[in-house]
C-alpha cells in the first residue's frame, strides 16, 4: 500500500523511526526488515518530495515504458519445445542458460545530506562498504529477455550511520543475511537491466544497496561494440544517457552524461526546473570475447537538489569487480520459476522507498489495452520476421498482465481460438495463460487441450504450456493425463513430457503432490509395452528432476536395450544428486555400446564437471571409439575456461590421441585463449 502523500515541511528521512543515527538501523530487530524506508539513493527523498508537490506526477511516458522490456513471463526449465539457442554470434553478448560468473567484489556507497534550510539540522550520512563475491548466473534465455540469479557472498560489511560507530551485532547479522539472499534480474539482449525480482519481504534499504551494484555493473551494447556508441539506461535514480568509448581491444570506458527522468513513487518523471541533478560517473570495463566483464573499475558522484522542501544530497560510489571463475551450473535452470510466486517484481528505475502496489507493474506493461485490442494486434502481425517476433513477445507480456489484473479475461481465449487463429498468433496467448497461471488461465489451457475441434498444433502448444505453468492445478494435471490418450501420437508424447515438467513446477508448493506424480510416472515406466514407450517414460521422469526417480533410472540402466540405457542417462543430466554423477561416470567407462557412452558424455555437459573429470580423463585416454573421444575433447574444450583441469587433458590428447583429426581438434582448443573459448552447452 502506498503511504499518504501528506508530507510536512520537515525533511523526512525515515518513516516511523527516530531520527537519531542509531534509530536508522535499529528498529524491529527480530525481523530482516529494519524499518528503514530511507532508500539508499537520494531519489527516494526526491520521491517523497514528489508526493508533497502540488502538481501530480505523470505516469511513465510511452517512451519510457517502451524502452524498458516487458515484465518477464513464465518459462519452463525443461519444456518439450526446443530451447532457444544460446550460442552467440561473434562479438555479441553470450547468454547461456546455466552459466555462472563469479566476481570478486569491492563496493562502497555513501549518501550525505546538507541542511535544506539555513540553521536546520542535517540528516545523518550513511555509508556502506561491501567486500566479497558477486555471483551472476544465467537462469533462462528467451527471444528478447534474459533472467539471471544474483547473490553476494560477503567477506566483510562495514556500515557507518552518522559516525555513530558499529551497528549492534544482531542488526549487523540481519543486514548481512538480507544482503546475501539471492535475487533475480531481467536483462534485455543488449545487457540493459530492466527488472528486479526480490523476495517480497526484502527491505527497501537492502534492495537499493544491491540495485546500486547492478546499475553500476551494466554494460549495454547492441551487437558488436564499435568505437563509440550511446545508450539510454536505468538506475536507482532514474533514466540517464550513457556514452561508451573503445579505449583498446577489449577495453571500454562508460560515462554517464545526464539524467532525463527521475524515479518517484508515481513512476519515472521528466526532470523539471525544481529538481537539479549533476552527475560525474566513469567506469572502465575489460571484457572477455563473450562481452562479459573480466574486470570493472567505476566511480560515481551524483548531486541532487530539490528546492527547500528536501535536503541537498550527494551520492558517491565506487565499484570494483574482477572475474574469478566462469563455469556451468545446471542447478541455475528453473530457479527463477521455482521462486516466482514469492518474488516482488519492479522495474530497474522503480522507486523503492515504500511498499509498492504489486499490480502496478502489470498496469504499466498493459498500457491501457483491452483483450479485443490485443487479439486484433495478434491477427495483424507484421511480415518482417524480427518485427513479428517482437510483436508476439509484446503481446504475450501484455496478455499476461491483462490476465493477472483481470483473471476472468483468460476465459475468452478458447472461444477466440475456436473462431479461427493462426497457430503463430495463438502461441503468445497460450504462453500468457501459462505465465499468468491463475485458476482461470489453467482452466482455459485445459479446455484448449481437450477440444478436438482445435488444430492439433495449437493443442500441442497448450499441452506444453500447461506443463510449465508455475501453479499446476488438479484441472490442469487431469487435462495432461487425458491428453496422454489422444489419437495424435506427437500430442500424446508431448503430454507425457509435460506431466514431468508439471511435477517439477509442483515441487515448490506441494511436495506430496509431486511425490504422488513421480510415483505415477514411475508406474508408467513399469507398465510401458515397448522400448520406445519406456524411453519416453524415462525422459518424462527426468523432467521431474526428482531424486526419487533414481531407483527407476538405475533399473533402466540394467536393461539389455541400449535405447533404454541412453534415455536413462539423458534423464540423469538434471537430477540434483551425487548418485547421478556416479552413474554417468560408470556407464561412460563400462557400457559396451558406444552410443550409450557418448550419451553419458553428453549428459555430463549439463552438470558441474569436477565429479566427472576422472571418468572423462579415462575415457579420453582409453575409449576405443573415435566418437566418444571427440565428444570428450569438445566438452573439455568448451569448458576449459571454467575448468582449469581440462587444459592438461586436452594437451595430452593433442599429442597422444591415435586419430590425427582428434589430435588437431584438441590442439586447437589448447591454442585458443582460455578467456575467449566456446561456451558450454545449455540445458534443454
PDB file of C-alpha atoms in Angstrom, residues 382-505:
ATOM      1  CA  UNK A 382       3.924  -7.667 -39.302  1.00  0.00           C
ATOM      2  CA  UNK A 383       5.527  -9.588 -42.156  1.00  0.00           C
ATOM      3  CA  UNK A 384       9.144  -8.867 -41.205  1.00  0.00           C
ATOM      4  CA  UNK A 385      10.378 -11.876 -39.160  1.00  0.00           C
ATOM      5  CA  UNK A 386      12.135  -9.832 -36.471  1.00  0.00           C
ATOM      6  CA  UNK A 387       9.254  -7.387 -36.148  1.00  0.00           C
ATOM      7  CA  UNK A 388       6.852 -10.308 -35.969  1.00  0.00           C
ATOM      8  CA  UNK A 389       8.833 -11.928 -33.129  1.00  0.00           C
ATOM      9  CA  UNK A 390       8.949  -8.628 -31.259  1.00  0.00           C
ATOM     10  CA  UNK A 391       5.195  -8.141 -31.652  1.00  0.00           C
ATOM     11  CA  UNK A 392       4.467 -11.677 -30.435  1.00  0.00           C
ATOM     12  CA  UNK A 393       6.706 -11.189 -27.391  1.00  0.00           C
ATOM     13  CA  UNK A 394       4.988  -7.917 -26.527  1.00  0.00           C
ATOM     14  CA  UNK A 395       1.557  -9.497 -26.970  1.00  0.00           C
ATOM     15  CA  UNK A 396       2.468 -12.334 -24.618  1.00  0.00           C
ATOM     16  CA  UNK A 397       3.632  -9.912 -21.918  1.00  0.00           C
ATOM     17  CA  UNK A 398       0.600  -7.665 -22.255  1.00  0.00           C
ATOM     18  CA  UNK A 399      -1.843 -10.571 -22.272  1.00  0.00           C
ATOM     19  CA  UNK A 400      -0.187 -11.950 -19.165  1.00  0.00           C
ATOM     20  CA  UNK A 401      -0.564  -8.565 -17.495  1.00  0.00           C
ATOM     21  CA  UNK A 402      -4.238  -8.488 -18.512  1.00  0.00           C
ATOM     22  CA  UNK A 403      -4.849 -11.982 -17.123  1.00  0.00           C
ATOM     23  CA  UNK A 404      -3.192 -11.033 -13.832  1.00  0.00           C
ATOM     24  CA  UNK A 405      -5.173  -7.814 -13.498  1.00  0.00           C
ATOM     25  CA  UNK A 406      -8.480  -9.285 -14.727  1.00  0.00           C
ATOM     26  CA  UNK A 407      -8.345 -13.092 -14.343  1.00  0.00           C
ATOM     27  CA  UNK A 408     -11.758 -13.703 -15.955  1.00  0.00           C
ATOM     28  CA  UNK A 409     -10.428 -12.319 -19.272  1.00  0.00           C
ATOM     29  CA  UNK A 410      -8.431 -15.560 -19.630  1.00  0.00           C
ATOM     30  CA  UNK A 411     -11.685 -17.467 -20.111  1.00  0.00           C
ATOM     31  CA  UNK A 412     -12.184 -15.760 -23.501  1.00  0.00           C
ATOM     32  CA  UNK A 413      -9.183 -17.457 -25.079  1.00  0.00           C
ATOM     33  CA  UNK A 414     -10.713 -20.832 -26.067  1.00  0.00           C
ATOM     34  CA  UNK A 415     -13.571 -19.120 -27.899  1.00  0.00           C
ATOM     35  CA  UNK A 416     -11.210 -16.848 -29.827  1.00  0.00           C
ATOM     36  CA  UNK A 417      -9.094 -19.827 -30.871  1.00  0.00           C
ATOM     37  CA  UNK A 418     -12.156 -21.839 -31.938  1.00  0.00           C
ATOM     38  CA  UNK A 419     -13.249 -18.917 -34.093  1.00  0.00           C
ATOM     39  CA  UNK A 420     -10.029 -19.353 -36.046  1.00  0.00           C
ATOM     40  CA  UNK A 421      -6.499 -18.166 -35.376  1.00  0.00           C
ATOM     41  CA  UNK A 422      -3.131 -18.780 -36.960  1.00  0.00           C
ATOM     42  CA  UNK A 423      -1.021 -21.007 -34.663  1.00  0.00           C
ATOM     43  CA  UNK A 424       1.777 -18.420 -34.687  1.00  0.00           C
ATOM     44  CA  UNK A 425      -0.681 -15.876 -33.261  1.00  0.00           C
ATOM     45  CA  UNK A 426      -2.299 -18.331 -30.859  1.00  0.00           C
ATOM     46  CA  UNK A 427       1.033 -19.305 -29.304  1.00  0.00           C
ATOM     47  CA  UNK A 428       1.558 -15.995 -27.393  1.00  0.00           C
ATOM     48  CA  UNK A 429      -1.968 -16.275 -25.981  1.00  0.00           C
ATOM     49  CA  UNK A 430      -1.209 -19.743 -24.653  1.00  0.00           C
ATOM     50  CA  UNK A 431       2.152 -18.623 -23.304  1.00  0.00           C
ATOM     51  CA  UNK A 432       0.443 -15.743 -21.494  1.00  0.00           C
ATOM     52  CA  UNK A 433      -2.032 -18.148 -19.894  1.00  0.00           C
ATOM     53  CA  UNK A 434       0.843 -20.316 -18.708  1.00  0.00           C
ATOM     54  CA  UNK A 435       2.773 -17.318 -17.374  1.00  0.00           C
ATOM     55  CA  UNK A 436      -0.266 -15.975 -15.513  1.00  0.00           C
ATOM     56  CA  UNK A 437      -1.031 -19.418 -14.080  1.00  0.00           C
ATOM     57  CA  UNK A 438      -4.249 -18.229 -12.422  1.00  0.00           C
ATOM     58  CA  UNK A 439      -7.104 -20.663 -11.888  1.00  0.00           C
ATOM     59  CA  UNK A 440      -8.931 -19.194 -14.883  1.00  0.00           C
ATOM     60  CA  UNK A 441      -5.790 -19.353 -17.055  1.00  0.00           C
ATOM     61  CA  UNK A 442      -5.232 -23.020 -16.253  1.00  0.00           C
ATOM     62  CA  UNK A 443      -8.922 -23.691 -16.948  1.00  0.00           C
ATOM     63  CA  UNK A 444      -8.609 -22.151 -20.406  1.00  0.00           C
ATOM     64  CA  UNK A 445      -5.445 -24.107 -21.221  1.00  0.00           C
ATOM     65  CA  UNK A 446      -7.130 -27.317 -20.132  1.00  0.00           C
ATOM     66  CA  UNK A 447     -10.140 -26.505 -22.335  1.00  0.00           C
ATOM     67  CA  UNK A 448      -7.950 -25.920 -25.400  1.00  0.00           C
ATOM     68  CA  UNK A 449      -6.028 -29.144 -24.732  1.00  0.00           C
ATOM     69  CA  UNK A 450      -9.140 -31.248 -24.744  1.00  0.00           C
ATOM     70  CA  UNK A 451     -11.045 -29.668 -27.635  1.00  0.00           C
ATOM     71  CA  UNK A 452     -10.732 -31.957 -30.671  1.00  0.00           C
ATOM     72  CA  UNK A 453     -12.096 -29.219 -32.949  1.00  0.00           C
ATOM     73  CA  UNK A 454      -8.990 -27.076 -32.394  1.00  0.00           C
ATOM     74  CA  UNK A 455      -6.000 -27.740 -34.697  1.00  0.00           C
ATOM     75  CA  UNK A 456      -3.555 -30.243 -33.256  1.00  0.00           C
ATOM     76  CA  UNK A 457      -0.522 -27.950 -33.339  1.00  0.00           C
ATOM     77  CA  UNK A 458      -2.355 -25.351 -31.214  1.00  0.00           C
ATOM     78  CA  UNK A 459      -3.494 -28.055 -28.793  1.00  0.00           C
ATOM     79  CA  UNK A 460       0.096 -29.269 -28.585  1.00  0.00           C
ATOM     80  CA  UNK A 461       1.228 -25.749 -27.659  1.00  0.00           C
ATOM     81  CA  UNK A 462      -1.448 -25.681 -24.971  1.00  0.00           C
ATOM     82  CA  UNK A 463      -0.240 -29.004 -23.593  1.00  0.00           C
ATOM     83  CA  UNK A 464       3.346 -27.753 -23.422  1.00  0.00           C
ATOM     84  CA  UNK A 465       2.157 -24.506 -21.787  1.00  0.00           C
ATOM     85  CA  UNK A 466       0.257 -26.456 -19.142  1.00  0.00           C
ATOM     86  CA  UNK A 467       3.421 -28.368 -18.307  1.00  0.00           C
ATOM     87  CA  UNK A 468       5.364 -25.223 -17.459  1.00  0.00           C
ATOM     88  CA  UNK A 469       2.582 -23.322 -15.666  1.00  0.00           C
ATOM     89  CA  UNK A 470       4.076 -22.304 -12.341  1.00  0.00           C
ATOM     90  CA  UNK A 471       0.996 -23.218 -10.295  1.00  0.00           C
ATOM     91  CA  UNK A 472      -0.412 -26.510 -11.630  1.00  0.00           C
ATOM     92  CA  UNK A 473      -3.992 -27.262 -10.595  1.00  0.00           C
ATOM     93  CA  UNK A 474      -5.875 -30.543 -10.449  1.00  0.00           C
ATOM     94  CA  UNK A 475      -7.793 -29.496 -13.563  1.00  0.00           C
ATOM     95  CA  UNK A 476      -4.561 -28.834 -15.437  1.00  0.00           C
ATOM     96  CA  UNK A 477      -2.981 -32.116 -14.386  1.00  0.00           C
ATOM     97  CA  UNK A 478      -6.126 -34.023 -15.340  1.00  0.00           C
ATOM     98  CA  UNK A 479      -6.062 -32.355 -18.765  1.00  0.00           C
ATOM     99  CA  UNK A 480      -2.498 -33.543 -19.287  1.00  0.00           C
ATOM    100  CA  UNK A 481      -3.431 -37.042 -18.189  1.00  0.00           C
ATOM    101  CA  UNK A 482      -6.305 -37.028 -20.661  1.00  0.00           C
ATOM    102  CA  UNK A 483      -4.072 -35.806 -23.467  1.00  0.00           C
ATOM    103  CA  UNK A 484      -1.844 -38.862 -22.949  1.00  0.00           C
ATOM    104  CA  UNK A 485      -4.614 -40.861 -24.621  1.00  0.00           C
ATOM    105  CA  UNK A 486      -5.115 -38.549 -27.595  1.00  0.00           C
ATOM    106  CA  UNK A 487      -5.345 -40.011 -31.096  1.00  0.00           C
ATOM    107  CA  UNK A 488      -2.336 -37.957 -32.220  1.00  0.00           C
ATOM    108  CA  UNK A 489       0.943 -39.610 -31.268  1.00  0.00           C
ATOM    109  CA  UNK A 490       3.006 -36.409 -31.008  1.00  0.00           C
ATOM    110  CA  UNK A 491       0.421 -34.796 -28.779  1.00  0.00           C
ATOM    111  CA  UNK A 492       0.361 -37.881 -26.565  1.00  0.00           C
ATOM    112  CA  UNK A 493       4.140 -37.806 -26.178  1.00  0.00           C
ATOM    113  CA  UNK A 494       4.146 -34.063 -25.515  1.00  0.00           C
ATOM    114  CA  UNK A 495       1.542 -34.545 -22.775  1.00  0.00           C
ATOM    115  CA  UNK A 496       3.682 -37.190 -21.085  1.00  0.00           C
ATOM    116  CA  UNK A 497       6.773 -34.983 -21.101  1.00  0.00           C
ATOM    117  CA  UNK A 498       4.662 -32.049 -19.887  1.00  0.00           C
ATOM    118  CA  UNK A 499       3.486 -34.085 -16.890  1.00  0.00           C
ATOM    119  CA  UNK A 500       7.115 -34.430 -15.861  1.00  0.00           C
ATOM    120  CA  UNK A 501       7.550 -30.675 -16.109  1.00  0.00           C
ATOM    121  CA  UNK A 502       4.359 -30.163 -14.103  1.00  0.00           C
ATOM    122  CA  UNK A 503       5.719 -32.359 -11.322  1.00  0.00           C
ATOM    123  CA  UNK A 504       8.799 -30.138 -11.159  1.00  0.00           C
ATOM    124  CA  UNK A 505       6.654 -26.977 -11.058  1.00  0.00           C
TER     125      UNK A 505
END
